[in-house]
Each structure stands twice: as structure tokens, then as C-alpha cells.
Amino acid sequence: MLFLLLFAILTGSGSLIYTRFLVETLKNEERKKAELWAEATILITIADTGQDIEFLSSIIENNITIPVILTDEADSIISSGNFDEKKLRDRDYLGSQLNKIRRKNSPIEIDLGDGHINRIYYKDSIILTQLTYYPYIQTGIIILFILVAFLAFRASRKAEYNQVWVSMSKETAHQLGTPVSSLAGWVEILQQDHPDLPISREIALDVERLEKITGRFSGIGSRPSLKDENLTAIILRTIEYLKSRTSSKVSFVFDSDPSTSVILPLNSPLFEWVIENISRNSIDAMEGSGIITYRISENDASVVIDISDTGKGIPKRVFKKIFSPGYTTKQRGWGLGLSLTKRIIEEFHDGRIYVRHSEPGIGSSIRIVLNR
């Protein structure tokens, strides 16, 4: 990609330099043509010089590219050549053209004798004008080409990167499938032989969670299906699961009415993963001691979920970075949790997730917004 950029810069610079050289050469040639046209005009004006009038007339007539205006000593227009005939119908057109030409090119003076002077003003031909702008257009096209190539390259790399993760996820799900199925069988036997054993219920919940995780990994790379689910029930179910597997120093507070059903099109296993991921990040930020608060608010257009903690906070400069793949502040981990969370919310549920606010030493609040 760097080679392509350098090639484009060298090509554009070389083209610009060479075209500028051609422009200057052509400009000098047009000046000489205008001077020759002026000399021919002088000689025809003083026809007693014995010059070949037919030859001089051919010089004037052969100038079909350079727009010229002939004026007297007071700069009153006498005649013109090589201007658009339709535009010449406008009486002010030639006057405005004369003002423009006067500012750009110095005139060629024709001494008629006895103190009488005519002037020939000329402007760059269409070819010269086009050639002047050509390198800039060419450079723009090259830059556009590089931009398109860069976007295609990045998209290709991203697709390749995603494919690696999809393949690895499916392989992980495949490897987990056999031991999870075996564990489910052993748990069922345990519950049959010891139905009153409290730990068997918790083991069954963990096996159920492993089955959900296996399902999540096997489904990566395909579009998940959504169906109407009770958001309140999903959050309460996730909180209940986390409570028995987290330090007793962590308090989980559901700051909404638990009996209120909030029905939305959701993928329940994936959304539980979202709540769990954010909650575990909060637990890590609080270093195993603090309060996590869950709050649901809604209006006609959307439903908002706020998950707040009393942890160490997030620096403002990394509010967006925490959702980027690979970003982590932990010594262990790949930094994929919040990245997957963002993808589940924004790509699969057409919502938004962001850091609502955070203060160092006080805590943070993550907000999820879902459209109805």
C-alpha cells in the first residue's frame, strides 16, 4: 500500500512538472503567434510597404485558436477574433473579456505612426487552458484511485480477519459440544440419584450456560433471528445467574419495576451475553466490591438500559476505544467482550451502545438504546 502511495505521488508530481513545462512552452508559442498576427496587421494597415497582402491576410486568417481583441490607443474595441459568436451578441461580453485579458496578459502594441497606437490583447487558447488544469485533474483521479484501492484493501483485510474469527468460533463450538453434552447427561443422572442436592441445580444452570455459549459461538457469522422477548425477564435472569457466581461484596440492584414487561424483538441468548459482558467488566472495574445498578426507561420510540457501577471509572479519552477489538486494560484477555457486545447491539439489534458518563474513582455508566 505504501508503494502504491509513493508511486501515485511520484506520478502526480512528475506529471505536474512536465505539464507545467508544456504550458510555459505553449504559452510562449502563443505569444509569438499573437506578435506575428500583430505584425501582419501593421503591415496590412500600411499597405504601401510592398508586402504580399495575400500572405499577410493568410497569417491573420490562420489564427483560429487564440482569442484576440484589437483596440485603439483609448482601448476602445475595433475588432476581435476567435470568440464565441453566440456570446458576441451580448454587447457587454467583449468588454468583460477585455478586462479579464488585460489583467492576465500584457498587450502587443502596434505603432501606426504619427503618435497613433493600436493594441492587440490576447487570451490563452482553449487547449492551453485545458492543459493548465489537466495535471490537477489527473492528480485528483490518482488520489481517488488510491482511496478506492485503500478501502478495497481494508475491506478485504477485514473480511479475512472476520473469517478467521468465524472459523475459530465454529471450531471452538464444535470442540465444546461433546464435553458439554456429556456433562448434561451426568447432571441429569446426578439429579435423578440425588434430587434434594442443592448443588445439582447450580451445576445444571452452569451446564445450561455452557450450552448457550456453545450455541453463540456456533452461530457467529450468521444473522441471528429475533423474536419478541421480555427484556425485564432477560436482565433479571442474568442478574440471578451472576449473583451466585460473584463475590458477596458485589451488590446487584435492579432499579425498575420487576413486574413490568418490556417486550422487544431480541435474540435472548445474545442479549444475555451483552448484559453478562458489561456486568463482568463492571465487576472487574470494582475489583470485586461495589454496586451494579440496572435501570430500564422507555418512551414511544425507544427503550433505554443503563448499567452503572461504582468502579474506578473510564478515562474520557478512551470512551470509544473500549468497544474496539483488542482494546483491554487487563493483563489477561483479548479485549473482545465489549467489541462483540457493540456488534450484537448495533448490527443485530439495530441499537446503540456508548459510555453515558464516567468519573475516576466514582464509577461508570454504559447506556444501551434499542428502537421499538
Short mmCIF file of N, CA and C in Angstrom, two decimals, residues 235-330:
data_model
loop_
_atom_site.label_atom_id
_atom_site.label_comp_id
_atom_site.label_asym_id
_atom_site.label_seq_id
_atom_site.Cartn_x
_atom_site.Cartn_y
_atom_site.Cartn_z
N ILE A 235 -32.89 -9.53 31.79
CA ILE A 235 -31.94 -8.88 32.70
C ILE A 235 -31.99 -9.51 34.09
N LEU A 236 -33.20 -9.79 34.60
CA LEU A 236 -33.34 -10.40 35.93
C LEU A 236 -32.74 -11.81 35.95
N ARG A 237 -32.92 -12.54 34.86
CA ARG A 237 -32.38 -13.89 34.77
C ARG A 237 -30.85 -13.86 34.77
N THR A 238 -30.27 -12.90 34.07
CA THR A 238 -28.81 -12.77 34.03
C THR A 238 -28.26 -12.34 35.39
N ILE A 239 -28.95 -11.41 36.03
CA ILE A 239 -28.53 -10.97 37.37
C ILE A 239 -28.54 -12.14 38.35
N GLU A 240 -29.59 -12.93 38.29
CA GLU A 240 -29.73 -14.08 39.20
C GLU A 240 -28.60 -15.08 38.99
N TYR A 241 -28.22 -15.28 37.73
CA TYR A 241 -27.13 -16.20 37.42
C TYR A 241 -25.81 -15.66 37.96
N LEU A 242 -25.57 -14.36 37.80
CA LEU A 242 -24.30 -13.77 38.22
C LEU A 242 -24.17 -13.69 39.74
N LYS A 243 -25.26 -13.50 40.42
CA LYS A 243 -25.23 -13.33 41.87
C LYS A 243 -24.54 -14.49 42.57
N SER A 244 -24.90 -15.73 42.18
CA SER A 244 -24.36 -16.90 42.87
C SER A 244 -22.95 -17.25 42.41
N ARG A 245 -22.42 -16.48 41.46
CA ARG A 245 -21.09 -16.77 40.94
C ARG A 245 -20.15 -15.58 41.07
N THR A 246 -20.54 -14.66 41.91
CA THR A 246 -19.75 -13.45 42.14
C THR A 246 -19.58 -13.25 43.64
N SER A 247 -18.56 -12.51 44.00
CA SER A 247 -18.29 -12.21 45.41
C SER A 247 -19.52 -11.60 46.09
N SER A 248 -19.73 -11.96 47.33
CA SER A 248 -20.85 -11.41 48.10
C SER A 248 -20.70 -9.91 48.34
N LYS A 249 -19.51 -9.38 48.07
CA LYS A 249 -19.27 -7.95 48.25
C LYS A 249 -19.83 -7.12 47.08
N VAL A 250 -20.26 -7.81 46.04
CA VAL A 250 -20.86 -7.13 44.88
C VAL A 250 -22.38 -7.18 45.01
N SER A 251 -23.02 -6.02 44.99
CA SER A 251 -24.48 -5.92 45.10
C SER A 251 -25.07 -5.64 43.72
N PHE A 252 -26.12 -6.37 43.36
CA PHE A 252 -26.82 -6.18 42.09
C PHE A 252 -28.17 -5.53 42.39
N VAL A 253 -28.39 -4.32 41.84
CA VAL A 253 -29.62 -3.58 42.11
C VAL A 253 -30.38 -3.38 40.81
N PHE A 254 -31.63 -3.89 40.78
CA PHE A 254 -32.50 -3.67 39.62
C PHE A 254 -33.43 -2.51 39.96
N ASP A 255 -33.09 -1.32 39.42
CA ASP A 255 -33.79 -0.09 39.80
C ASP A 255 -34.98 0.20 38.86
N SER A 256 -35.82 -0.82 38.64
CA SER A 256 -37.03 -0.66 37.83
C SER A 256 -38.05 -1.65 38.38
N ASP A 257 -39.26 -1.55 37.90
CA ASP A 257 -40.30 -2.45 38.38
C ASP A 257 -40.11 -3.84 37.76
N PRO A 258 -39.78 -4.86 38.57
CA PRO A 258 -39.53 -6.20 38.01
C PRO A 258 -40.78 -6.86 37.43
N SER A 259 -41.95 -6.34 37.77
CA SER A 259 -43.18 -6.94 37.27
C SER A 259 -43.61 -6.36 35.92
N THR A 260 -42.94 -5.29 35.49
CA THR A 260 -43.29 -4.65 34.22
C THR A 260 -42.63 -5.37 33.05
N SER A 261 -43.42 -5.80 32.10
CA SER A 261 -42.89 -6.48 30.91
C SER A 261 -42.54 -5.44 29.84
N VAL A 262 -41.33 -5.52 29.36
CA VAL A 262 -40.89 -4.66 28.25
C VAL A 262 -40.61 -5.58 27.07
N ILE A 263 -41.54 -5.64 26.14
CA ILE A 263 -41.45 -6.58 25.03
C ILE A 263 -40.76 -5.94 23.82
N LEU A 264 -39.70 -6.60 23.36
CA LEU A 264 -38.93 -6.11 22.21
C LEU A 264 -38.49 -7.29 21.36
N PRO A 265 -38.23 -7.06 20.06
CA PRO A 265 -37.64 -8.13 19.23
C PRO A 265 -36.17 -8.31 19.60
N LEU A 266 -35.83 -9.43 20.22
CA LEU A 266 -34.47 -9.67 20.71
C LEU A 266 -34.05 -11.10 20.39
N ASN A 267 -32.74 -11.31 20.39
CA ASN A 267 -32.19 -12.65 20.40
C ASN A 267 -31.75 -12.90 21.84
N SER A 268 -32.53 -13.69 22.57
CA SER A 268 -32.35 -13.83 24.01
C SER A 268 -30.94 -14.30 24.41
N PRO A 269 -30.38 -15.37 23.82
CA PRO A 269 -29.04 -15.81 24.22
C PRO A 269 -27.97 -14.73 24.01
N LEU A 270 -28.05 -14.03 22.86
CA LEU A 270 -27.06 -12.99 22.59
C LEU A 270 -27.23 -11.80 23.52
N PHE A 271 -28.48 -11.42 23.82
CA PHE A 271 -28.69 -10.26 24.69
C PHE A 271 -28.28 -10.57 26.13
N GLU A 272 -28.48 -11.81 26.57
CA GLU A 272 -27.97 -12.21 27.88
C GLU A 272 -26.45 -12.06 27.92
N TRP A 273 -25.82 -12.40 26.78
CA TRP A 273 -24.36 -12.28 26.66
C TRP A 273 -23.94 -10.82 26.82
N VAL A 274 -24.70 -9.90 26.22
CA VAL A 274 -24.42 -8.47 26.33
C VAL A 274 -24.45 -8.02 27.79
N ILE A 275 -25.55 -8.35 28.49
CA ILE A 275 -25.69 -7.94 29.89
C ILE A 275 -24.59 -8.56 30.75
N GLU A 276 -24.29 -9.82 30.48
CA GLU A 276 -23.25 -10.51 31.25
C GLU A 276 -21.88 -9.88 31.01
N ASN A 277 -21.57 -9.58 29.74
CA ASN A 277 -20.28 -8.97 29.41
C ASN A 277 -20.08 -7.63 30.12
N ILE A 278 -21.09 -6.77 30.02
CA ILE A 278 -21.00 -5.45 30.66
C ILE A 278 -20.89 -5.61 32.17
N SER A 279 -21.66 -6.55 32.74
CA SER A 279 -21.65 -6.76 34.19
C SER A 279 -20.28 -7.25 34.65
N ARG A 280 -19.68 -8.17 33.91
CA ARG A 280 -18.37 -8.69 34.30
C ARG A 280 -17.29 -7.61 34.21
N ASN A 281 -17.41 -6.73 33.22
CA ASN A 281 -16.47 -5.61 33.13
C ASN A 281 -16.63 -4.69 34.32
N SER A 282 -17.88 -4.48 34.76
CA SER A 282 -18.13 -3.64 35.94
C SER A 282 -17.54 -4.29 37.19
N ILE A 283 -17.71 -5.61 37.31
CA ILE A 283 -17.16 -6.33 38.47
C ILE A 283 -15.64 -6.20 38.51
N ASP A 284 -14.99 -6.32 37.34
CA ASP A 284 -13.53 -6.15 37.27
C ASP A 284 -13.13 -4.73 37.64
N ALA A 285 -13.92 -3.73 37.16
CA ALA A 285 -13.60 -2.33 37.45
C ALA A 285 -13.75 -2.01 38.93
N MET A 286 -14.65 -2.73 39.63
CA MET A 286 -14.87 -2.52 41.06
C MET A 286 -13.93 -3.38 41.91
N GLU A 287 -13.13 -4.22 41.22
CA GLU A 287 -12.20 -5.13 41.89
C GLU A 287 -12.92 -6.00 42.92
N GLY A 288 -14.11 -6.48 42.54
CA GLY A 288 -14.85 -7.44 43.35
C GLY A 288 -15.63 -6.88 44.51
N SER A 289 -15.80 -5.56 44.54
CA SER A 289 -16.54 -4.96 45.66
C SER A 289 -17.21 -3.67 45.20
N GLY A 290 -18.56 -3.63 45.27
CA GLY A 290 -19.26 -2.42 44.87
C GLY A 290 -20.70 -2.72 44.50
N ILE A 291 -21.31 -1.78 43.78
CA ILE A 291 -22.73 -1.90 43.43
C ILE A 291 -22.90 -1.74 41.92
N ILE A 292 -23.65 -2.66 41.32
CA ILE A 292 -24.03 -2.54 39.91
C ILE A 292 -25.53 -2.30 39.86
N THR A 293 -25.91 -1.24 39.17
CA THR A 293 -27.33 -0.85 39.10
C THR A 293 -27.83 -0.96 37.67
N TYR A 294 -28.99 -1.59 37.51
CA TYR A 294 -29.62 -1.76 36.21
C TYR A 294 -30.93 -0.95 36.19
N ARG A 295 -31.10 -0.15 35.16
CA ARG A 295 -32.30 0.68 35.09
C ARG A 295 -32.86 0.65 33.67
N ILE A 296 -34.16 0.45 33.55
CA ILE A 296 -34.83 0.45 32.24
C ILE A 296 -35.77 1.65 32.19
N SER A 297 -35.67 2.44 31.14
CA SER A 297 -36.62 3.54 30.91
C SER A 297 -37.07 3.44 29.46
N GLU A 298 -38.29 3.90 29.18
CA GLU A 298 -38.83 3.74 27.83
C GLU A 298 -39.73 4.90 27.45
N ASN A 299 -39.84 5.08 26.14
CA ASN A 299 -40.80 6.03 25.58
C ASN A 299 -41.39 5.40 24.32
N ASP A 300 -42.13 6.19 23.56
CA ASP A 300 -42.82 5.62 22.40
C ASP A 300 -41.86 5.12 21.33
N ALA A 301 -40.66 5.74 21.28
CA ALA A 301 -39.73 5.42 20.19
C ALA A 301 -38.68 4.39 20.57
N SER A 302 -38.25 4.37 21.83
CA SER A 302 -37.12 3.52 22.19
C SER A 302 -37.17 3.06 23.64
N VAL A 303 -36.30 2.09 23.93
CA VAL A 303 -36.10 1.59 25.29
C VAL A 303 -34.63 1.79 25.64
N VAL A 304 -34.38 2.33 26.85
CA VAL A 304 -33.01 2.63 27.27
C VAL A 304 -32.66 1.76 28.48
N ILE A 305 -31.50 1.10 28.41
CA ILE A 305 -30.98 0.32 29.53
C ILE A 305 -29.69 0.97 30.01
N ASP A 306 -29.64 1.38 31.27
CA ASP A 306 -28.43 1.94 31.86
C ASP A 306 -27.86 0.95 32.86
N ILE A 307 -26.59 0.61 32.69
CA ILE A 307 -25.89 -0.28 33.62
C ILE A 307 -24.75 0.52 34.24
N SER A 308 -24.87 0.81 35.54
CA SER A 308 -23.91 1.67 36.25
C SER A 308 -23.18 0.89 37.31
N ASP A 309 -21.94 1.28 37.57
CA ASP A 309 -21.15 0.63 38.63
C ASP A 309 -20.43 1.68 39.47
N THR A 310 -19.86 1.23 40.56
CA THR A 310 -19.09 2.12 41.46
C THR A 310 -17.61 1.79 41.37
N GLY A 311 -17.15 1.54 40.14
CA GLY A 311 -15.76 1.15 39.93
C GLY A 311 -14.81 2.32 39.80
N LYS A 312 -13.66 2.05 39.21
CA LYS A 312 -12.59 3.05 39.12
C LYS A 312 -12.81 4.06 38.00
N GLY A 313 -13.80 3.83 37.15
CA GLY A 313 -14.10 4.79 36.08
C GLY A 313 -13.31 4.55 34.81
N ILE A 314 -13.74 5.23 33.76
CA ILE A 314 -13.10 5.11 32.44
C ILE A 314 -12.60 6.49 32.01
N PRO A 315 -11.33 6.64 31.63
CA PRO A 315 -10.84 7.94 31.14
C PRO A 315 -11.63 8.38 29.90
N LYS A 316 -11.94 9.64 29.82
CA LYS A 316 -12.77 10.15 28.72
C LYS A 316 -12.15 9.91 27.36
N ARG A 317 -10.83 9.90 27.29
CA ARG A 317 -10.15 9.74 26.01
C ARG A 317 -10.33 8.35 25.41
N VAL A 318 -10.79 7.38 26.23
CA VAL A 318 -10.95 6.02 25.71
C VAL A 318 -12.42 5.58 25.69
N PHE A 319 -13.34 6.55 25.79
CA PHE A 319 -14.77 6.21 25.78
C PHE A 319 -15.13 5.35 24.57
N LYS A 320 -14.60 5.69 23.40
CA LYS A 320 -14.92 4.94 22.18
C LYS A 320 -14.00 3.74 21.99
N LYS A 321 -12.77 3.85 22.50
CA LYS A 321 -11.79 2.79 22.29
C LYS A 321 -12.18 1.49 22.98
N ILE A 322 -12.92 1.57 24.10
CA ILE A 322 -13.22 0.36 24.86
C ILE A 322 -14.06 -0.62 24.05
N PHE A 323 -14.72 -0.13 22.97
CA PHE A 323 -15.54 -1.01 22.14
C PHE A 323 -14.78 -1.51 20.91
N SER A 324 -13.48 -1.16 20.82
CA SER A 324 -12.68 -1.58 19.68
C SER A 324 -12.09 -2.97 19.93
N PRO A 325 -12.01 -3.81 18.88
CA PRO A 325 -11.43 -5.15 19.04
C PRO A 325 -9.97 -5.06 19.52
N GLY A 326 -9.65 -5.84 20.53
CA GLY A 326 -8.27 -5.90 21.02
C GLY A 326 -7.96 -4.93 22.13
N TYR A 327 -8.86 -3.94 22.39
CA TYR A 327 -8.56 -2.98 23.45
C TYR A 327 -8.92 -3.59 24.81
N THR A 328 -7.96 -3.59 25.71
CA THR A 328 -8.20 -4.08 27.07
C THR A 328 -7.22 -3.44 28.03
N THR A 329 -7.65 -3.29 29.26
CA THR A 329 -6.77 -2.77 30.32
C THR A 329 -6.34 -3.90 31.25
N LYS A 330 -6.79 -5.12 30.95
CA LYS A 330 -6.46 -6.26 31.78
C LYS A 330 -5.17 -6.92 31.31
#
